[in-house]
Amino acid sequence: MFTWDKHWEVVIGLEVHTQLLTKSKIFSGSSIAYGAEPNTQASAVDIALPGVLPVMNREAARLAVKFGLAIGAHINQRSVFARKNYFYPDLPKGYQISQMELPIVGLGQLEIETEQGSKVIGITRAHLEEDAGKSLHEDFQGQTGIDLNRAGTPLLEIVSEPDMRSPAEAVAYLRKLHSLVRYIEICDGNMQEGSFRCDANVSVRPVGQTELGTRTELKNINSFRFVERAIEFEIERQIDILEDGGQVVQETRLYDPDNHETRSMRSKEDAHDYRYFPDPDLPPMVLDDAFLEEVRATLPELPAAKHARFVADYQLSDADALLLTADRSTADFFEQVATATRADSKTVANWMAGELFANLNKSELDIADSPISAAQMATLLDRLQDNTLSGKTAKQVFAALWAQEGDVDQIIESNGLKQITDTGAIEAIVDEVIASCPDQVQQFKDGNDKVIGFLVGQVMQKSRGKANPQMANQMLQEKMKS
């Protein structure tokens, strides 16, 4: 059992708001495209004019069911929309249409990897709801503007069981969920634009106590790093209060990443404070068996199954397979390269985990935006495989490909990078190295085998990285032993 400071156990549950990849809002035909001018994508339904009625978006239901099937959850074929009553300036109806008693997705689970091994996190429910609008403060000195473009945007709120016991587990769960919703293409996962954000419920209790402690809710966190930091701060804050003899107050708190602290926003409401009741304008949503089977047929190969197949079919290690299947685009890229090149799968995995990921991270690019295509990568590895390139010159070609200086063969030809495999040419360089490094040659003859690395390096340097290193190594040893 993970404990905090040996005396306290941490209990964490996450509520994740996932914006569904529909073209229009959940109860109106308004667009949900990001970045439009304020209030240009808000219909009479979204701004709650009298006399209008909401109409359920079938696509939102389809995407919610897709998620439920992906986590092995129970799908409620009869679900009910309810009104969640509260007042915010950016909620013109005075209530949010959500689901309470009968959500569309019931109990499910997600398996995560932790330092202690695999762990199953329960998912209590996932329900459909509409997003609220947005209050604008920066452009209105002393006033607040209201943008209702987001009002009515379809969300799937995914509520976990309080099964996480550390900030690291919370981040692992959030990353796994983020990967899954992108895998099954129900959400773009864009955290900067608010498409994927979470509330974290955090409490602490003395080790051995079964009763849960008083929880606080950290609201609208939109980065993995901030989730971890916010929870860490909140744990320390609650422990300090309890060890000083105080009591934790149930409330909603805001995380301030600039000052690395959480601040009180408002007292935390319970469900009865929202006075939920079934929305009289929306009938219960009933899904028949044919609809569920239609959705099931659209599910792609899920990450766990793909991971197992990568290990079996490509003979990858668990770690490599886990890395390459964490994201669907990455897995697709790997398979495109692996099936197009004569290089072995391990070489493909190494180049992706090394050169490709390093450059993507440095440039802050997703693999879908990589300047190097899978076909180019396959050709590059073919030239490595057939000894046209050495490892060093292959990296030079990779850099030129990244800079989009041409295709693989053009770059090799124009830069004179073709590997030297001519025995006579390499022998001439080897003789030159042996003559210029008498001390190292004597060390080798005295039994210091490690010095061969230095001598091969000298050959590679004199050939500007183009000599075949295996041939150079063999030739050096043969000459020095003779």
CSV table of C-alpha atoms in Angstrom, one decimal:
chain,number,residue,atom,x,y,z
A,1,MET,CA,0.0,0.0,0.0
A,2,PHE,CA,1.3,3.4,-1.0
A,3,THR,CA,1.3,5.9,2.0
A,4,TRP,CA,2.2,9.5,2.2
A,5,ASP,CA,4.8,10.3,4.8
A,6,LYS,CA,4.2,6.8,6.4
A,7,HIS,CA,1.3,8.1,8.5
A,8,TRP,CA,-1.3,9.1,5.9
A,9,GLU,CA,-3.0,7.4,3.1
A,10,VAL,CA,-4.1,9.4,0.1
A,11,VAL,CA,-7.4,8.8,-1.7
A,12,ILE,CA,-7.9,10.3,-5.2
A,13,GLY,CA,-10.7,10.1,-7.7
A,14,LEU,CA,-10.9,11.9,-11.0
A,15,GLU,CA,-13.8,13.3,-13.0
A,16,VAL,CA,-12.7,13.9,-16.6
A,17,HIS,CA,-14.6,16.1,-19.0
A,18,THR,CA,-14.1,14.7,-22.5
A,19,GLN,CA,-15.3,16.9,-25.4
A,20,LEU,CA,-16.9,14.6,-28.0
A,21,LEU,CA,-15.8,14.8,-31.6
A,22,THR,CA,-19.2,15.7,-33.0
A,23,LYS,CA,-19.7,18.4,-35.7
A,24,SER,CA,-22.5,20.2,-33.8
A,25,LYS,CA,-23.7,20.7,-30.2
A,26,ILE,CA,-25.4,18.1,-28.2
A,27,PHE,CA,-28.9,19.7,-28.3
A,28,SER,CA,-28.7,22.1,-31.3
A,29,GLY,CA,-27.2,22.3,-34.8
A,30,SER,CA,-24.6,25.0,-33.9
A,31,SER,CA,-21.0,24.3,-34.8
A,32,ILE,CA,-18.5,23.5,-32.1
A,33,ALA,CA,-15.4,24.6,-34.1
A,34,TYR,CA,-12.7,26.0,-31.9
A,35,GLY,CA,-11.6,29.7,-32.1
A,36,ALA,CA,-14.6,31.4,-33.6
A,37,GLU,CA,-15.5,35.0,-32.7
A,38,PRO,CA,-17.5,35.1,-29.4
A,39,ASN,CA,-21.2,34.4,-29.7
A,40,THR,CA,-21.1,33.5,-33.4
A,41,GLN,CA,-21.8,29.8,-32.7
A,42,ALA,CA,-24.8,30.1,-30.3
A,43,SER,CA,-28.3,29.3,-31.5
A,44,ALA,CA,-31.6,30.1,-29.8
A,45,VAL,CA,-31.4,26.8,-28.0
A,46,ASP,CA,-27.9,27.5,-26.7
A,47,ILE,CA,-28.8,31.0,-25.4
A,48,ALA,CA,-32.0,29.6,-23.8
A,49,LEU,CA,-34.6,31.7,-25.6
A,50,PRO,CA,-38.2,30.9,-24.5
A,51,GLY,CA,-40.1,28.4,-26.5
A,52,VAL,CA,-37.2,26.4,-28.0
A,53,LEU,CA,-36.7,22.7,-27.4
A,54,PRO,CA,-33.5,20.7,-27.3
A,55,VAL,CA,-33.0,17.8,-29.8
A,56,MET,CA,-30.5,15.1,-28.9
A,57,ASN,CA,-27.5,14.6,-31.2
A,58,ARG,CA,-27.3,10.9,-32.1
A,59,GLU,CA,-23.6,11.1,-32.8
A,60,ALA,CA,-22.9,12.1,-29.2
A,61,ALA,CA,-24.7,9.0,-28.0
A,62,ARG,CA,-22.8,6.8,-30.5
A,63,LEU,CA,-19.4,8.2,-29.2
A,64,ALA,CA,-20.4,7.7,-25.5
A,65,VAL,CA,-21.4,4.1,-26.2
A,66,LYS,CA,-18.1,3.5,-28.1
A,67,PHE,CA,-16.2,4.6,-24.9
A,68,GLY,CA,-18.4,2.4,-22.7
A,69,LEU,CA,-17.7,-0.7,-24.9
A,70,ALA,CA,-14.0,0.1,-24.9
A,71,ILE,CA,-13.7,-0.1,-21.1
A,72,GLY,CA,-16.0,-3.1,-20.9
A,73,ALA,CA,-18.7,-1.1,-19.1
A,74,HIS,CA,-22.4,-1.8,-18.8
A,75,ILE,CA,-24.3,0.3,-21.3
A,76,ASN,CA,-27.6,1.5,-20.0
A,77,GLN,CA,-29.9,1.1,-23.0
A,78,ARG,CA,-32.4,3.4,-21.3
A,79,SER,CA,-30.8,6.6,-19.9
A,80,VAL,CA,-32.4,9.8,-18.7
A,81,PHE,CA,-31.4,13.5,-19.0
A,82,ALA,CA,-31.8,15.6,-15.9
A,83,ARG,CA,-31.6,19.3,-15.1
A,84,LYS,CA,-28.7,20.3,-12.8
A,85,ASN,CA,-29.8,23.6,-11.3
A,86,TYR,CA,-27.3,26.3,-10.4
A,87,PHE,CA,-26.6,29.9,-11.3
A,88,TYR,CA,-23.6,31.0,-13.3
A,89,PRO,CA,-23.6,34.1,-15.6
A,90,ASP,CA,-22.4,31.9,-18.5
A,91,LEU,CA,-25.3,29.4,-18.0
A,92,PRO,CA,-28.3,31.4,-19.3
A,93,LYS,CA,-30.9,28.6,-18.7
A,94,GLY,CA,-30.0,28.5,-15.0
A,95,TYR,CA,-29.5,24.8,-15.3
A,96,GLN,CA,-27.2,22.4,-17.1
A,97,ILE,CA,-28.6,19.4,-18.9
A,98,SER,CA,-26.8,16.3,-17.6
A,99,GLN,CA,-27.5,12.8,-16.5
A,100,MET,CA,-27.9,11.8,-12.9
A,101,GLU,CA,-29.8,8.7,-11.9
A,102,LEU,CA,-29.4,6.8,-15.2
A,103,PRO,CA,-26.2,7.7,-17.1
A,104,ILE,CA,-25.6,6.2,-20.5
A,105,VAL,CA,-22.4,4.3,-19.3
A,106,GLY,CA,-22.3,2.3,-16.1
A,107,LEU,CA,-19.6,0.5,-14.3
A,108,GLY,CA,-16.3,-0.2,-16.2
A,109,GLN,CA,-12.6,-0.3,-15.5
A,110,LEU,CA,-9.2,0.8,-16.9
A,111,GLU,CA,-5.9,-0.9,-16.2
A,112,ILE,CA,-2.9,1.3,-15.6
A,113,GLU,CA,0.8,0.7,-15.1
A,114,THR,CA,2.5,1.9,-11.9
A,115,GLU,CA,5.9,1.4,-10.4
A,116,GLN,CA,4.4,-1.3,-8.3
A,117,GLY,CA,2.9,-3.1,-11.4
A,118,SER,CA,-0.5,-3.2,-13.1
A,119,LYS,CA,-3.5,-1.8,-11.2
A,120,VAL,CA,-7.2,-1.7,-12.1
A,121,ILE,CA,-9.0,1.6,-11.6
A,122,GLY,CA,-12.8,1.4,-11.4
A,123,ILE,CA,-14.9,3.7,-13.5
A,124,THR,CA,-18.1,4.5,-11.7
A,125,ARG,CA,-20.0,5.9,-14.7
A,126,ALA,CA,-19.7,8.1,-17.8
A,127,HIS,CA,-22.6,10.5,-18.5
A,128,LEU,CA,-23.5,12.9,-21.3
A,129,GLU,CA,-23.9,16.5,-20.6
A,130,GLU,CA,-23.7,20.0,-22.2
A,131,ASP,CA,-20.9,22.4,-21.5
A,132,ALA,CA,-21.5,25.9,-20.2
A,133,GLY,CA,-20.4,29.1,-21.8
A,134,LYS,CA,-17.3,31.1,-20.9
A,135,SER,CA,-16.9,34.3,-18.8
A,136,LEU,CA,-14.3,36.7,-20.3
A,137,HIS,CA,-12.5,39.0,-17.9
A,138,GLU,CA,-9.3,40.1,-19.6
A,139,ASP,CA,-10.8,42.3,-22.3
A,140,PHE,CA,-13.4,44.1,-20.0
A,141,GLN,CA,-11.9,46.2,-17.3
A,142,GLY,CA,-14.3,46.2,-14.3
A,143,GLN,CA,-16.8,44.1,-16.3
A,144,THR,CA,-17.3,40.5,-17.4
A,145,GLY,CA,-18.1,39.5,-21.0
A,146,ILE,CA,-20.0,36.3,-21.8
A,147,ASP,CA,-19.1,34.0,-24.7
A,148,LEU,CA,-21.7,31.3,-25.4
A,149,ASN,CA,-19.9,29.5,-28.2
A,150,ARG,CA,-19.1,26.6,-25.8
A,151,ALA,CA,-22.6,26.5,-24.4
A,152,GLY,CA,-24.1,23.1,-25.4
A,153,THR,CA,-20.8,21.6,-26.5
A,154,PRO,CA,-21.2,17.8,-25.9
A,155,LEU,CA,-19.2,16.4,-23.0
A,156,LEU,CA,-18.8,12.9,-21.7
A,157,GLU,CA,-17.9,13.2,-18.0
A,158,ILE,CA,-16.0,10.1,-16.9
A,159,VAL,CA,-16.1,9.5,-13.2
A,160,SER,CA,-13.5,7.1,-11.6
A,161,GLU,CA,-13.8,5.3,-8.3
A,162,PRO,CA,-11.5,6.7,-5.6
A,163,ASP,CA,-9.0,4.0,-6.3
A,164,MET,CA,-5.8,6.1,-6.8
A,165,ARG,CA,-3.4,6.4,-3.9
A,166,SER,CA,-0.7,8.8,-5.2
A,167,PRO,CA,-0.4,11.7,-7.7
A,168,ALA,CA,1.7,9.4,-9.9
A,169,GLU,CA,-1.2,7.0,-10.1
A,170,ALA,CA,-3.6,9.8,-10.9
A,171,VAL,CA,-1.4,10.9,-13.8
A,172,ALA,CA,-1.0,7.3,-15.1
A,173,TYR,CA,-4.8,7.0,-15.1
A,174,LEU,CA,-5.3,10.3,-16.8
A,175,ARG,CA,-2.6,9.5,-19.5
A,176,LYS,CA,-4.2,6.1,-20.1
A,177,LEU,CA,-7.6,7.6,-20.5
A,178,HIS,CA,-6.3,10.4,-22.7
A,179,SER,CA,-4.7,7.7,-25.0
A,180,LEU,CA,-7.9,5.7,-25.1
A,181,VAL,CA,-10.3,8.5,-26.1
A,182,ARG,CA,-7.9,9.4,-28.9
A,183,TYR,CA,-7.4,5.8,-29.9
A,184,ILE,CA,-11.1,5.2,-30.4
A,185,GLU,CA,-11.5,8.7,-31.9
A,186,ILE,CA,-14.2,10.1,-29.7
A,187,CYS,CA,-12.1,13.1,-28.5
A,188,ASP,CA,-9.1,15.0,-30.0
A,189,GLY,CA,-7.6,15.2,-26.5
A,190,ASN,CA,-6.4,18.8,-27.0
A,191,MET,CA,-5.9,19.9,-23.4
A,192,GLN,CA,-4.8,23.5,-24.3
A,193,GLU,CA,-8.2,24.0,-26.0
A,194,GLY,CA,-10.1,22.4,-23.1
A,195,SER,CA,-11.2,19.3,-24.9
A,196,PHE,CA,-9.8,17.1,-22.2
A,197,ARG,CA,-9.7,18.4,-18.6
A,198,CYS,CA,-10.2,17.0,-15.2
A,199,ASP,CA,-11.4,17.7,-11.7
A,200,ALA,CA,-9.5,15.8,-8.9
A,201,ASN,CA,-11.2,14.8,-5.7
A,202,VAL,CA,-8.5,14.5,-3.0
A,203,SER,CA,-8.6,13.4,0.6
A,204,VAL,CA,-6.3,11.9,3.2
A,205,ARG,CA,-6.8,9.6,6.1
A,206,PRO,CA,-4.6,8.0,8.8
A,207,VAL,CA,-3.1,4.7,7.6
A,208,GLY,CA,-5.4,1.9,8.6
A,209,GLN,CA,-8.6,4.0,8.8
A,210,THR,CA,-11.4,2.7,6.5
A,211,GLU,CA,-13.6,5.8,6.6
A,212,LEU,CA,-12.8,8.3,3.9
A,213,GLY,CA,-11.5,11.7,4.9
A,214,THR,CA,-13.2,15.0,3.9
A,215,ARG,CA,-12.4,15.6,0.2
A,216,THR,CA,-11.7,18.8,-1.7
A,217,GLU,CA,-12.2,19.1,-5.4
A,218,LEU,CA,-9.5,20.7,-7.6
A,219,LYS,CA,-11.3,22.2,-10.6
A,220,ASN,CA,-10.5,22.2,-14.3
A,221,ILE,CA,-6.9,21.1,-14.5
A,222,ASN,CA,-5.7,20.9,-18.1
A,223,SER,CA,-2.2,19.4,-18.1
A,224,PHE,CA,-0.7,16.2,-16.7
A,225,ARG,CA,2.1,18.2,-14.9
A,226,PHE,CA,-0.4,20.5,-13.2
A,227,VAL,CA,-2.5,17.5,-12.1
A,228,GLU,CA,0.4,16.0,-10.4
A,229,ARG,CA,1.6,19.3,-8.8
A,230,ALA,CA,-1.9,20.3,-7.8
A,231,ILE,CA,-2.6,17.0,-6.0
A,232,GLU,CA,0.8,17.0,-4.3
A,233,PHE,CA,0.2,20.5,-2.9
A,234,GLU,CA,-3.3,19.6,-1.8
A,235,ILE,CA,-2.1,16.5,0.0
A,236,GLU,CA,0.5,18.5,1.9
A,237,ARG,CA,-2.1,21.2,2.7
A,238,GLN,CA,-4.6,18.8,4.1
A,239,ILE,CA,-2.0,16.9,6.2
A,240,ASP,CA,-0.7,20.1,7.7
A,241,ILE,CA,-4.3,21.1,8.7
A,242,LEU,CA,-5.0,17.7,10.3
A,243,GLU,CA,-1.6,17.5,12.1
A,244,ASP,CA,-2.3,21.0,13.5
A,245,GLY,CA,-5.6,19.8,15.0
A,246,GLY,CA,-7.8,21.4,12.3
A,247,GLN,CA,-10.4,20.0,10.0
A,248,VAL,CA,-10.4,19.9,6.2
A,249,VAL,CA,-13.4,21.8,4.7
A,250,GLN,CA,-15.3,20.2,1.9
A,251,GLU,CA,-14.9,22.8,-0.9
A,252,THR,CA,-14.0,23.4,-4.5
A,253,ARG,CA,-10.5,24.7,-5.0
A,254,LEU,CA,-8.6,26.3,-7.9
A,255,TYR,CA,-5.0,25.4,-8.7
A,256,ASP,CA,-2.7,28.3,-9.4
A,257,PRO,CA,0.3,27.0,-11.3
A,258,ASP,CA,2.2,30.3,-11.2
A,259,ASN,CA,2.3,30.3,-7.4
A,260,HIS,CA,2.0,26.5,-7.0
A,261,GLU,CA,-0.9,26.6,-4.6
A,262,THR,CA,-4.6,25.8,-4.4
A,263,ARG,CA,-7.1,28.4,-3.4
A,264,SER,CA,-10.7,28.2,-2.2
A,265,MET,CA,-13.3,28.9,-4.9
A,266,ARG,CA,-16.5,28.0,-3.1
A,267,SER,CA,-18.0,25.5,-0.7
A,268,LYS,CA,-18.5,22.1,-2.3
A,269,GLU,CA,-22.1,21.3,-3.2
A,270,ASP,CA,-23.6,17.9,-2.7
A,271,ALA,CA,-25.9,16.4,-5.3
A,272,HIS,CA,-29.0,17.4,-3.5
A,273,ASP,CA,-27.9,21.1,-3.7
A,274,TYR,CA,-28.4,20.9,-7.4
A,275,ARG,CA,-32.0,19.8,-7.2
A,276,TYR,CA,-31.7,17.3,-10.0
A,277,PHE,CA,-34.9,16.3,-11.8
A,278,PRO,CA,-35.6,14.7,-15.2
A,279,ASP,CA,-35.7,17.2,-18.0
A,280,PRO,CA,-39.3,17.4,-19.2
A,281,ASP,CA,-38.2,18.6,-22.7
A,282,LEU,CA,-36.1,15.5,-23.4
A,283,PRO,CA,-37.6,12.0,-23.3
A,284,PRO,CA,-35.6,9.0,-22.0
A,285,MET,CA,-32.9,7.9,-24.5
A,286,VAL,CA,-33.5,4.3,-25.6
A,287,LEU,CA,-30.8,2.4,-27.5
A,288,ASP,CA,-31.7,-0.9,-29.1
A,289,ASP,CA,-29.4,-3.9,-29.6
A,290,ALA,CA,-28.8,-3.1,-33.3
A,291,PHE,CA,-27.4,0.3,-32.4
A,292,LEU,CA,-25.0,-1.2,-29.8
A,293,GLU,CA,-23.8,-3.8,-32.3
A,294,GLU,CA,-23.4,-1.1,-35.0
A,295,VAL,CA,-21.2,0.9,-32.6
A,296,ARG,CA,-19.3,-2.2,-31.5
A,297,ALA,CA,-18.4,-2.9,-35.1
A,298,THR,CA,-16.6,0.5,-35.4
A,299,LEU,CA,-14.2,-0.2,-32.4
A,300,PRO,CA,-10.6,-0.3,-33.5
A,301,GLU,CA,-8.0,-2.7,-32.1
A,302,LEU,CA,-7.6,-1.4,-28.5
A,303,PRO,CA,-4.3,-0.6,-26.9
A,304,ALA,CA,-4.0,-3.7,-24.8
A,305,ALA,CA,-4.7,-6.0,-27.7
A,306,LYS,CA,-2.3,-4.1,-30.0
A,307,HIS,CA,0.4,-4.3,-27.3
A,308,ALA,CA,0.0,-8.0,-27.1
A,309,ARG,CA,0.2,-8.3,-30.9
A,310,PHE,CA,3.3,-6.2,-31.1
A,311,VAL,CA,5.1,-8.4,-28.7
A,312,ALA,CA,3.9,-11.6,-30.5
A,313,ASP,CA,4.2,-10.5,-34.1
A,314,TYR,CA,7.2,-8.2,-34.0
A,315,GLN,CA,9.1,-9.8,-31.1
A,316,LEU,CA,9.3,-6.5,-29.3
A,317,SER,CA,10.0,-6.2,-25.5
A,318,ASP,CA,7.1,-5.2,-23.3
A,319,ALA,CA,8.7,-1.8,-22.8
A,320,ASP,CA,9.1,-1.2,-26.5
A,321,ALA,CA,5.5,-2.4,-27.3
A,322,LEU,CA,4.1,-0.2,-24.5
A,323,LEU,CA,5.9,2.8,-25.8
A,324,LEU,CA,4.8,2.2,-29.4
A,325,THR,CA,1.2,1.5,-28.6
A,326,ALA,CA,0.6,4.3,-26.2
A,327,ASP,CA,-0.7,6.4,-29.0
A,328,ARG,CA,-2.6,5.2,-32.1
A,329,SER,CA,-0.7,7.4,-34.5
A,330,THR,CA,2.6,6.1,-33.2
A,331,ALA,CA,1.5,2.5,-33.5
A,332,ASP,CA,0.3,3.1,-37.1
A,333,PHE,CA,3.6,4.8,-38.0
A,334,PHE,CA,5.6,1.9,-36.6
A,335,GLU,CA,3.6,-0.7,-38.5
A,336,GLN,CA,3.9,1.3,-41.7
A,337,VAL,CA,7.7,1.4,-41.3
A,338,ALA,CA,8.0,-2.2,-40.1
A,339,THR,CA,6.1,-3.6,-43.0
A,340,ALA,CA,8.0,-1.5,-45.6
A,341,THR,CA,11.6,-2.0,-44.5
A,342,ARG,CA,13.9,-5.0,-44.6
A,343,ALA,CA,15.4,-3.9,-41.2
A,344,ASP,CA,14.2,-5.9,-38.2
A,345,SER,CA,11.5,-4.6,-35.9
A,346,LYS,CA,13.9,-3.9,-33.0
A,347,THR,CA,15.9,-1.5,-35.3
A,348,VAL,CA,12.6,0.3,-36.3
A,349,ALA,CA,11.7,0.6,-32.6
A,350,ASN,CA,15.1,1.9,-31.6
A,351,TRP,CA,15.1,4.6,-34.4
A,352,MET,CA,11.6,5.7,-33.4
A,353,ALA,CA,12.3,5.8,-29.7
A,354,GLY,CA,15.6,7.5,-30.4
A,355,GLU,CA,16.0,9.9,-33.3
A,356,LEU,CA,12.4,10.4,-34.2
A,357,PHE,CA,10.9,10.9,-30.7
A,358,ALA,CA,13.8,13.2,-29.7
A,359,ASN,CA,13.2,15.4,-32.7
A,360,LEU,CA,9.4,15.4,-32.3
A,361,ASN,CA,9.8,16.4,-28.6
A,362,LYS,CA,12.3,19.1,-29.4
A,363,SER,CA,10.0,20.6,-32.0
A,364,GLU,CA,6.9,20.0,-29.9
A,365,LEU,CA,5.3,18.1,-32.8
A,366,ASP,CA,2.9,15.1,-32.8
A,367,ILE,CA,3.9,12.2,-34.9
A,368,ALA,CA,1.1,12.9,-37.3
A,369,ASP,CA,3.0,16.2,-38.1
A,370,SER,CA,6.4,14.5,-38.5
A,371,PRO,CA,8.4,16.0,-41.4
A,372,ILE,CA,9.7,12.5,-42.0
A,373,SER,CA,7.1,10.1,-43.4
A,374,ALA,CA,7.0,6.4,-42.6
A,375,ALA,CA,8.0,5.6,-46.2
A,376,GLN,CA,11.1,7.8,-45.9
A,377,MET,CA,12.0,6.1,-42.5
A,378,ALA,CA,11.7,2.7,-44.1
A,379,THR,CA,14.0,3.6,-47.0
A,380,LEU,CA,16.5,5.1,-44.6
A,381,LEU,CA,16.6,1.9,-42.5
A,382,ASP,CA,16.9,-0.2,-45.8
A,383,ARG,CA,20.0,1.8,-46.6
A,384,LEU,CA,21.4,1.0,-43.2
A,385,GLN,CA,20.5,-2.6,-43.6
A,386,ASP,CA,22.2,-3.0,-47.0
A,387,ASN,CA,25.4,-1.2,-45.7
A,388,THR,CA,24.9,1.8,-47.9
A,389,LEU,CA,25.0,3.8,-44.7
A,390,SER,CA,26.8,3.5,-41.4
A,391,GLY,CA,25.0,4.3,-38.2
A,392,LYS,CA,26.7,7.7,-38.1
A,393,THR,CA,25.9,8.7,-41.7
A,394,ALA,CA,22.3,7.3,-41.3
A,395,LYS,CA,21.9,10.0,-38.6
A,396,GLN,CA,23.2,12.6,-41.0
A,397,VAL,CA,20.6,11.5,-43.5
A,398,PHE,CA,17.9,11.6,-40.9
A,399,ALA,CA,18.8,15.2,-40.0
A,400,ALA,CA,18.6,16.1,-43.7
A,401,LEU,CA,15.3,14.4,-44.0
A,402,TRP,CA,14.0,16.3,-41.0
A,403,ALA,CA,15.1,19.5,-42.7
A,404,GLN,CA,13.3,18.3,-45.8
A,405,GLU,CA,16.4,18.5,-48.0
A,406,GLY,CA,15.2,15.7,-50.4
A,407,ASP,CA,14.6,12.0,-50.3
A,408,VAL,CA,17.0,9.4,-48.8
A,409,ASP,CA,18.9,8.5,-52.0
A,410,GLN,CA,19.2,12.1,-53.1
A,411,ILE,CA,20.7,13.1,-49.8
A,412,ILE,CA,23.2,10.2,-49.8
A,413,GLU,CA,24.3,11.0,-53.4
A,414,SER,CA,24.5,14.8,-53.0
A,415,ASN,CA,26.4,14.6,-49.7
A,416,GLY,CA,28.7,11.7,-50.7
A,417,LEU,CA,27.6,9.6,-47.7
A,418,LYS,CA,27.7,6.2,-49.2
A,419,GLN,CA,29.5,3.8,-46.9
A,420,ILE,CA,32.9,2.6,-47.8
A,421,THR,CA,32.9,-1.2,-48.1
A,422,ASP,CA,35.9,-1.5,-50.5
A,423,THR,CA,38.5,-3.6,-48.7
A,424,GLY,CA,41.4,-1.8,-50.2
A,425,ALA,CA,40.2,1.6,-49.3
A,426,ILE,CA,39.5,0.6,-45.7
A,427,GLU,CA,42.8,-1.2,-45.4
A,428,ALA,CA,44.7,2.0,-46.4
A,429,ILE,CA,42.9,3.9,-43.6
A,430,VAL,CA,43.5,1.1,-41.1
A,431,ASP,CA,47.3,1.1,-41.9
A,432,GLU,CA,47.4,4.8,-41.4
A,433,VAL,CA,45.7,4.6,-38.0
A,434,ILE,CA,48.0,1.8,-36.8
A,435,ALA,CA,51.0,3.8,-37.8
A,436,SER,CA,49.8,7.0,-36.1
A,437,CYS,CA,48.7,5.3,-32.8
A,438,PRO,CA,51.7,3.2,-31.6
A,439,ASP,CA,50.8,3.5,-27.9
A,440,GLN,CA,47.2,2.2,-28.4
A,441,VAL,CA,48.4,-0.6,-30.7
A,442,GLN,CA,50.9,-1.7,-28.0
A,443,GLN,CA,48.1,-1.6,-25.3
A,444,PHE,CA,46.0,-3.9,-27.5
A,445,LYS,CA,48.9,-6.3,-27.9
A,446,ASP,CA,49.4,-6.2,-24.1
A,447,GLY,CA,45.8,-7.5,-23.7
A,448,ASN,CA,43.7,-4.3,-23.4
A,449,ASP,CA,40.9,-5.2,-25.8
A,450,LYS,CA,38.9,-2.1,-25.0
A,451,VAL,CA,41.3,0.1,-26.9
A,452,ILE,CA,39.9,-1.3,-30.2
A,453,GLY,CA,37.0,1.1,-29.8
A,454,PHE,CA,39.3,4.1,-29.9
A,455,LEU,CA,41.1,2.7,-33.0
A,456,VAL,CA,37.9,2.0,-34.8
A,457,GLY,CA,36.8,5.6,-33.9
A,458,GLN,CA,40.0,6.9,-35.5
A,459,VAL,CA,39.2,5.0,-38.7
A,460,MET,CA,35.7,6.4,-38.7
A,461,GLN,CA,37.0,9.9,-38.2
A,462,LYS,CA,39.5,9.7,-41.0
A,463,SER,CA,36.8,8.3,-43.3
A,464,ARG,CA,34.4,11.0,-42.3
A,465,GLY,CA,32.0,8.4,-40.9
A,466,LYS,CA,31.8,6.5,-44.1
A,467,ALA,CA,33.9,3.4,-43.4
A,468,ASN,CA,32.1,0.2,-42.5
A,469,PRO,CA,32.8,-0.1,-38.8
A,470,GLN,CA,32.5,-3.9,-38.7
A,471,MET,CA,35.1,-4.3,-41.5
A,472,ALA,CA,37.4,-1.7,-39.9
A,473,ASN,CA,37.2,-3.5,-36.5
A,474,GLN,CA,37.9,-6.9,-38.0
A,475,MET,CA,40.8,-5.6,-40.2
A,476,LEU,CA,42.4,-3.8,-37.2
A,477,GLN,CA,42.3,-6.9,-35.0
A,478,GLU,CA,43.8,-9.1,-37.8
A,479,LYS,CA,46.6,-6.7,-38.5
A,480,MET,CA,47.5,-6.1,-34.8
A,481,LYS,CA,47.5,-9.8,-34.0
A,482,SER,CA,49.6,-10.8,-37.0
